[in-house]
Tab-separated table of N, CA and C in Angstrom:
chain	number	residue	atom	x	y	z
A	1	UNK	N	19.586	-7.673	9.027
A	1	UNK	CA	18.514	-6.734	8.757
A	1	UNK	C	18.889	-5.877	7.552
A	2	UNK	N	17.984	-5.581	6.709
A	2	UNK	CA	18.290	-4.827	5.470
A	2	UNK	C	17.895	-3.200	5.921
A	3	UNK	N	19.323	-2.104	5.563
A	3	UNK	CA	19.366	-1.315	5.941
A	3	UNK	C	19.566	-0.201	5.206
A	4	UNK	N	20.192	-0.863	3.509
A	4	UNK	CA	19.612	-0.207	2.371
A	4	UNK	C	18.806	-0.398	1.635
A	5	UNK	N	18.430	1.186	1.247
A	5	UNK	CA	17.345	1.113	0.615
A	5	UNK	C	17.733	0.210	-1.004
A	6	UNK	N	16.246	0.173	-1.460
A	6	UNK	CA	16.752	-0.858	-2.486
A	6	UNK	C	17.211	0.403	-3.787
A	7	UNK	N	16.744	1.246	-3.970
A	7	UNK	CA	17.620	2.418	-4.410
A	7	UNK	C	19.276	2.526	-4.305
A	8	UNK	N	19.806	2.331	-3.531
A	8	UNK	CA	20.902	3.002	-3.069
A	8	UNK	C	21.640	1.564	-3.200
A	9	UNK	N	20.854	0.458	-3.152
A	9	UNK	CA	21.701	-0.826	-3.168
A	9	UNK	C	21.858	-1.005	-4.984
A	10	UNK	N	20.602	-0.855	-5.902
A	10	UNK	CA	20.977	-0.891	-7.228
A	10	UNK	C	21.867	0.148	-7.418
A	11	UNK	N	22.279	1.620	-7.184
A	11	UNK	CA	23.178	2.022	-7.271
A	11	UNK	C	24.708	1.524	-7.063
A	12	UNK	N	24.730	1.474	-5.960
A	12	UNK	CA	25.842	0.763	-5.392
A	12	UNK	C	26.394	-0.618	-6.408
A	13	UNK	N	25.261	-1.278	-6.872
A	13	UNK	CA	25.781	-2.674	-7.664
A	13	UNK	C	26.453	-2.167	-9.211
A	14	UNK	N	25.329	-0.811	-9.444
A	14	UNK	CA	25.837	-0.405	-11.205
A	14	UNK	C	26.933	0.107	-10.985
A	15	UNK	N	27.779	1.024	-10.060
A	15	UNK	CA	28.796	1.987	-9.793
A	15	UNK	C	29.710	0.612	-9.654
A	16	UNK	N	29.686	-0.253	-9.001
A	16	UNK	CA	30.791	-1.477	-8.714
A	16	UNK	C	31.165	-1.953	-9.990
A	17	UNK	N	30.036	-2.391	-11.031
A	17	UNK	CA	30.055	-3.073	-12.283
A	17	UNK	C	30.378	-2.033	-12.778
A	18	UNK	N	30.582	-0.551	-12.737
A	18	UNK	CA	31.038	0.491	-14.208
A	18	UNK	C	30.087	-0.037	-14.916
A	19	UNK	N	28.523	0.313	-14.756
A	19	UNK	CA	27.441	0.184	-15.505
A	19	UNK	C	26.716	1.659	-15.626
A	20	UNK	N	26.760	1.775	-16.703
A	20	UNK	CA	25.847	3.112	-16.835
A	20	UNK	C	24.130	2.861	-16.961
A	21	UNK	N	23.423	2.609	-16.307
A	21	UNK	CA	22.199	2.259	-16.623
A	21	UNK	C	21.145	3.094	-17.597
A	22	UNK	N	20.396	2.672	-17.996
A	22	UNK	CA	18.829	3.764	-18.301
A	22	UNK	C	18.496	3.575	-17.357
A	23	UNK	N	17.617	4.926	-17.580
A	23	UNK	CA	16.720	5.425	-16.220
A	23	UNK	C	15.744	3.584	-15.731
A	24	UNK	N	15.122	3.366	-17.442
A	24	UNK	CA	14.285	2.096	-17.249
A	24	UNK	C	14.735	1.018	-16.363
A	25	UNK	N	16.135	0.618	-16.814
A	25	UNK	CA	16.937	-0.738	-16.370
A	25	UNK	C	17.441	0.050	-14.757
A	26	UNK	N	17.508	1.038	-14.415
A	26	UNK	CA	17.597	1.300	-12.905
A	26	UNK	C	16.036	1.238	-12.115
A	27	UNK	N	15.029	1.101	-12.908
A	27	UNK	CA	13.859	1.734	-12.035
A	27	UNK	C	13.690	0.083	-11.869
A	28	UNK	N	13.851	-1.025	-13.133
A	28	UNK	CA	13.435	-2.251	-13.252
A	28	UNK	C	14.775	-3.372	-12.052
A	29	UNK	N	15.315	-2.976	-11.951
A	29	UNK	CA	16.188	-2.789	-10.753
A	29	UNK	C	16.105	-2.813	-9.768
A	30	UNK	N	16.092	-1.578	-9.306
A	30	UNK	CA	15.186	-1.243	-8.034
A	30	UNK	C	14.060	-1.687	-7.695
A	31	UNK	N	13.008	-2.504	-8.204
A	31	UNK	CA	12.134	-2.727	-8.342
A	31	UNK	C	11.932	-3.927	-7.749
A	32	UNK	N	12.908	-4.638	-7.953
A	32	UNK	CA	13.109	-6.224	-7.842
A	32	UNK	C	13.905	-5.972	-6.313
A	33	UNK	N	14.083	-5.050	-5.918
A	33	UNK	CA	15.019	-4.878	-4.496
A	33	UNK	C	13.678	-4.419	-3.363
A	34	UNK	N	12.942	-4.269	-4.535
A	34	UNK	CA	12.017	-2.965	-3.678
A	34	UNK	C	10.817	-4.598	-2.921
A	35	UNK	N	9.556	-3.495	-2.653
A	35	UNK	CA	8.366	-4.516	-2.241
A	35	UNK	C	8.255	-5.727	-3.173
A	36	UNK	N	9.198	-6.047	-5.035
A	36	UNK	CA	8.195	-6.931	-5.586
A	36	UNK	C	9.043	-8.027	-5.295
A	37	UNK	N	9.757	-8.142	-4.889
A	37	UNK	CA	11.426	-8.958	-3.843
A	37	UNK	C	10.320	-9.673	-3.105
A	38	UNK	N	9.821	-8.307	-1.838
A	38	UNK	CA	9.819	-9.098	-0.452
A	38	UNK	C	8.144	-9.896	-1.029
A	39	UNK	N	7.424	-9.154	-1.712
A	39	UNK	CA	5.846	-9.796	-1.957
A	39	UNK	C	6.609	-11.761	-2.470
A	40	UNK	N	7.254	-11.800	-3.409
A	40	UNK	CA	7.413	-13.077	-3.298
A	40	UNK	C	8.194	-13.896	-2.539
A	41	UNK	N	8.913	-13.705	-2.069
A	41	UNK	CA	9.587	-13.948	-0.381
A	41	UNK	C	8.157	-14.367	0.081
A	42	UNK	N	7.397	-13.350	0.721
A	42	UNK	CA	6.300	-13.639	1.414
A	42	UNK	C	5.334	-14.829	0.700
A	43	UNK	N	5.211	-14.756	-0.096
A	43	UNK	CA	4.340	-15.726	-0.787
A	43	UNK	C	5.086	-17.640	-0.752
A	44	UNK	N	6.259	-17.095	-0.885
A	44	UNK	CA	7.268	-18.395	-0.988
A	44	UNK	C	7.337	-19.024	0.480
A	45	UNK	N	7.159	-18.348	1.118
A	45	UNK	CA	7.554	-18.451	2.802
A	45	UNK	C	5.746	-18.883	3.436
A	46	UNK	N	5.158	-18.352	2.783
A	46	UNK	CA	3.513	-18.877	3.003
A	46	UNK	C	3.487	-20.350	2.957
A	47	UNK	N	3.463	-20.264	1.740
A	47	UNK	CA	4.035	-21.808	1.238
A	47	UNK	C	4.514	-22.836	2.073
A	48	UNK	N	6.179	-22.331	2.222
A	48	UNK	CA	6.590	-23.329	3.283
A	48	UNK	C	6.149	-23.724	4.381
A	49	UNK	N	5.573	-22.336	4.973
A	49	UNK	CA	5.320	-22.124	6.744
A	49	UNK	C	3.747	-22.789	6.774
A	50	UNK	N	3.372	-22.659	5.977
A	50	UNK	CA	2.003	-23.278	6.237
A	50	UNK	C	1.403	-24.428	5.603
A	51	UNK	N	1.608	-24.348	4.371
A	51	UNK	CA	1.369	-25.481	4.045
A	51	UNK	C	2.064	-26.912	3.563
A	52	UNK	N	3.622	-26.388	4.081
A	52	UNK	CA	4.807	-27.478	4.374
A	52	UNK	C	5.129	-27.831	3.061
A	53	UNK	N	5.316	-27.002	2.189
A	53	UNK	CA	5.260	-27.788	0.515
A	53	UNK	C	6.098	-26.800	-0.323
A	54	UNK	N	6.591	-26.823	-1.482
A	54	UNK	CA	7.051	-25.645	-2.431
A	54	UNK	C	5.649	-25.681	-3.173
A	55	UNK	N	5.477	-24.493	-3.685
A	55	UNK	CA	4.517	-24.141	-4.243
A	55	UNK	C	3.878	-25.009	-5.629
A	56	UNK	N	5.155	-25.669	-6.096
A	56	UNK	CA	4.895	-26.532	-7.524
A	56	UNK	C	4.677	-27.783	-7.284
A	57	UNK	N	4.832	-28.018	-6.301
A	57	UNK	CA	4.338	-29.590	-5.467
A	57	UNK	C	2.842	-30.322	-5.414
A	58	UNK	N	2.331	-31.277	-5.566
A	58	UNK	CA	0.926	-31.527	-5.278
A	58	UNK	C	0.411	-31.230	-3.912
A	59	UNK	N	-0.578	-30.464	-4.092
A	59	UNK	CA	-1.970	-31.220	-5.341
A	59	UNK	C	-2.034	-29.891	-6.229
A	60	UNK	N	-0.987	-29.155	-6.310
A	60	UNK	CA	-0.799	-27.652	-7.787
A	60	UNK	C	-0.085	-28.547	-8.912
A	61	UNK	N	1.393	-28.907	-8.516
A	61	UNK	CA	2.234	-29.704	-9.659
A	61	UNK	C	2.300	-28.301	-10.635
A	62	UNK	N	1.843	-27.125	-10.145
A	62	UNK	CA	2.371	-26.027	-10.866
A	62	UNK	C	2.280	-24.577	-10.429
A	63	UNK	N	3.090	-23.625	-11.061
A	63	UNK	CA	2.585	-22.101	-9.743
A	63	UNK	C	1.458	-21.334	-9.359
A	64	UNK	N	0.518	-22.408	-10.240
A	64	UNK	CA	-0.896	-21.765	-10.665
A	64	UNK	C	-1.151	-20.584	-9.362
A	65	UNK	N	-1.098	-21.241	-7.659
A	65	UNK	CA	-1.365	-20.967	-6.542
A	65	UNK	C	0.122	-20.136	-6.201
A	66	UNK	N	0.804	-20.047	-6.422
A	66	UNK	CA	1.909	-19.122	-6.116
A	66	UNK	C	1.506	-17.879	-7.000
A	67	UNK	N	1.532	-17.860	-8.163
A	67	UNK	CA	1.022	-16.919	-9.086
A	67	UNK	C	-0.076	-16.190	-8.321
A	68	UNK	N	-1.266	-16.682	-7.926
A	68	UNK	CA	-2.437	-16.153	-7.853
A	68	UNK	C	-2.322	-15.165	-6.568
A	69	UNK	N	-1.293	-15.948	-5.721
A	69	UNK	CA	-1.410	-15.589	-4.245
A	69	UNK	C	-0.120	-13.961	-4.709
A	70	UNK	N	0.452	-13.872	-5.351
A	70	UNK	CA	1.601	-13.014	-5.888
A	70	UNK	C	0.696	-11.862	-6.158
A	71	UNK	N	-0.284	-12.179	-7.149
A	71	UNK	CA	-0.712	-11.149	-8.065
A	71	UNK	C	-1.124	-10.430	-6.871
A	72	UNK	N	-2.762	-11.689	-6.293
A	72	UNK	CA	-3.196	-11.001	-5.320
A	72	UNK	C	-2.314	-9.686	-4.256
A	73	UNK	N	-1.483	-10.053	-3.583
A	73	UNK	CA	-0.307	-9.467	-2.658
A	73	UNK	C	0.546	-8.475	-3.626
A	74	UNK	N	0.645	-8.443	-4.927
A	74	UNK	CA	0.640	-6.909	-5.448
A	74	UNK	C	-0.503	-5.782	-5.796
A	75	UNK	N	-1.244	-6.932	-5.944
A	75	UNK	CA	-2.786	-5.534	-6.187
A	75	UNK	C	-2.891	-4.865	-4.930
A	76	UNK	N	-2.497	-5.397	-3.873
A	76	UNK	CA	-2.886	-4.795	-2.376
A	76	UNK	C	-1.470	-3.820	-1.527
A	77	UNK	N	-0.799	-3.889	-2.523
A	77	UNK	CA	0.555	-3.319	-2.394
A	77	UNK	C	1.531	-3.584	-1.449
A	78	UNK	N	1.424	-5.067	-1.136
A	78	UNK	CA	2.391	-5.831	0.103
A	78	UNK	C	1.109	-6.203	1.081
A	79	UNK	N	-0.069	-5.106	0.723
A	79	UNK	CA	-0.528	-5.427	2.660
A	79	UNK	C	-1.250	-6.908	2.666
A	80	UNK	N	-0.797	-7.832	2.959
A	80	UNK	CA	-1.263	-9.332	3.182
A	80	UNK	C	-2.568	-9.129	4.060
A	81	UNK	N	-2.633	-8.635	5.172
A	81	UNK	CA	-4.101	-8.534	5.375
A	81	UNK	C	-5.549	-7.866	5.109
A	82	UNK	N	-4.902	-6.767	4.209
A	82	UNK	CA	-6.073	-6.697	3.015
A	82	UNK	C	-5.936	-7.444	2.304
A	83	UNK	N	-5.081	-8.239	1.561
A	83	UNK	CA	-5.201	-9.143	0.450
A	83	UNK	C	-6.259	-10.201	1.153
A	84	UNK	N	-6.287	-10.208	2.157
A	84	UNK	CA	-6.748	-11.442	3.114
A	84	UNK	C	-5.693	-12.973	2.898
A	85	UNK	N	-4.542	-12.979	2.806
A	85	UNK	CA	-3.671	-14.032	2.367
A	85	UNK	C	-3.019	-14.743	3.629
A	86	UNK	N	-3.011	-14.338	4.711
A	86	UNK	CA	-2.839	-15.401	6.147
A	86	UNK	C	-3.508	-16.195	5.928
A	87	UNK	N	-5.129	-14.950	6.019
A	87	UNK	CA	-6.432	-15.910	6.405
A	87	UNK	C	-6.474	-17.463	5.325
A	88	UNK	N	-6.488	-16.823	4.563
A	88	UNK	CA	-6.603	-17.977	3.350
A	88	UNK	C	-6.165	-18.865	3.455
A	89	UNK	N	-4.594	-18.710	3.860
A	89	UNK	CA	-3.632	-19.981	3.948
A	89	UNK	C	-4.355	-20.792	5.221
A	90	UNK	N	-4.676	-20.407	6.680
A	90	UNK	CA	-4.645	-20.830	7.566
A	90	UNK	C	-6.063	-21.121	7.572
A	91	UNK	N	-6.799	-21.147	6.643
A	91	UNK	CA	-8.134	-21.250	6.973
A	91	UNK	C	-8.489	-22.404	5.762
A	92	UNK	N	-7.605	-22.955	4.432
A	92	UNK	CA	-7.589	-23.705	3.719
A	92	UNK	C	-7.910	-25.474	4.133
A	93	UNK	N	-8.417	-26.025	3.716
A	93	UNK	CA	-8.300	-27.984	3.952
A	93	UNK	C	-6.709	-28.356	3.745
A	94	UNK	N	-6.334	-27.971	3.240
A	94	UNK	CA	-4.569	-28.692	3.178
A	94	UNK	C	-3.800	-28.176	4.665
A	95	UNK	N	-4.517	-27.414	5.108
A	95	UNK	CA	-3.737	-26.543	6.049
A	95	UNK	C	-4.333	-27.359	7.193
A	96	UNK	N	-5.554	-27.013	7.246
A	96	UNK	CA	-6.229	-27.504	8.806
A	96	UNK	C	-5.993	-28.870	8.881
A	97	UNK	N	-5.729	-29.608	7.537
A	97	UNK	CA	-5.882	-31.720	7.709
A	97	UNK	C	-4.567	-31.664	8.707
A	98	UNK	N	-3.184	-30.534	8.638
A	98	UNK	CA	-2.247	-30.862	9.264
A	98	UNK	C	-2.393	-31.289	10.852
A	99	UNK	N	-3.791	-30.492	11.286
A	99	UNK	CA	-3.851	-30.849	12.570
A	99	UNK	C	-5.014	-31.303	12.739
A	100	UNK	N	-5.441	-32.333	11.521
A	100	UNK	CA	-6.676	-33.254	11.829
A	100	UNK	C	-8.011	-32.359	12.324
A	101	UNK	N	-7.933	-31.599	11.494
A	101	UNK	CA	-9.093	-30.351	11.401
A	101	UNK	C	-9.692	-30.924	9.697
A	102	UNK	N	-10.982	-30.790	10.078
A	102	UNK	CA	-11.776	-30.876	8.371
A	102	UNK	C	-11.521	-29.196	7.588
């Protein structure tokens, strides 16, 4: 379970390395520790869990649909069910053919 914050963990990594950061390169940092980490985690893990595939796989052959589902799930600030992004996945034709659903 993650129990630091993602603050205190980019700290912790620059103080180990004897890195003096900018404010920028700590915020851009943190950032990547923070929600925009777990939003693609979540998106990557959509992917797998539902529609059994990596995202660059056919019938995409590119991130077009990882991208979209990303952006979406940051405009909504993590919350996947305002993004409506379960629904989507689980309510898709690639998804339902798995169990011989049209």
């Amino acid at each position: 379970m993650w129990t630091t914050r993602p603050a205190q963990f980019v700290s912790s990594l620059f103080a180990n390395a004897s890195v003096t950061p900018s404010a920028t390169e700590r915020q851009a940092a943190t950032d990547e520790f923070g929600s925009a980490e777990f939003n693609r985690a979540f998106v990557l893990m959509e992917c797998f869990a539902d529609l059994r595939r990596d995202p660059n796989s056919l019938p995409d052959a590119d991130y077009t649909g990882y991208d979209f589902w990303l952006t979406k799930l940051n405009q909504f600030n993590g919350n996947f069910v305002n993004a409506e992004m379960v629904k989507a996945f689980i309510s898709s034709t690639e998804y339902r053919q798995r169990f011989g659903a049209n």
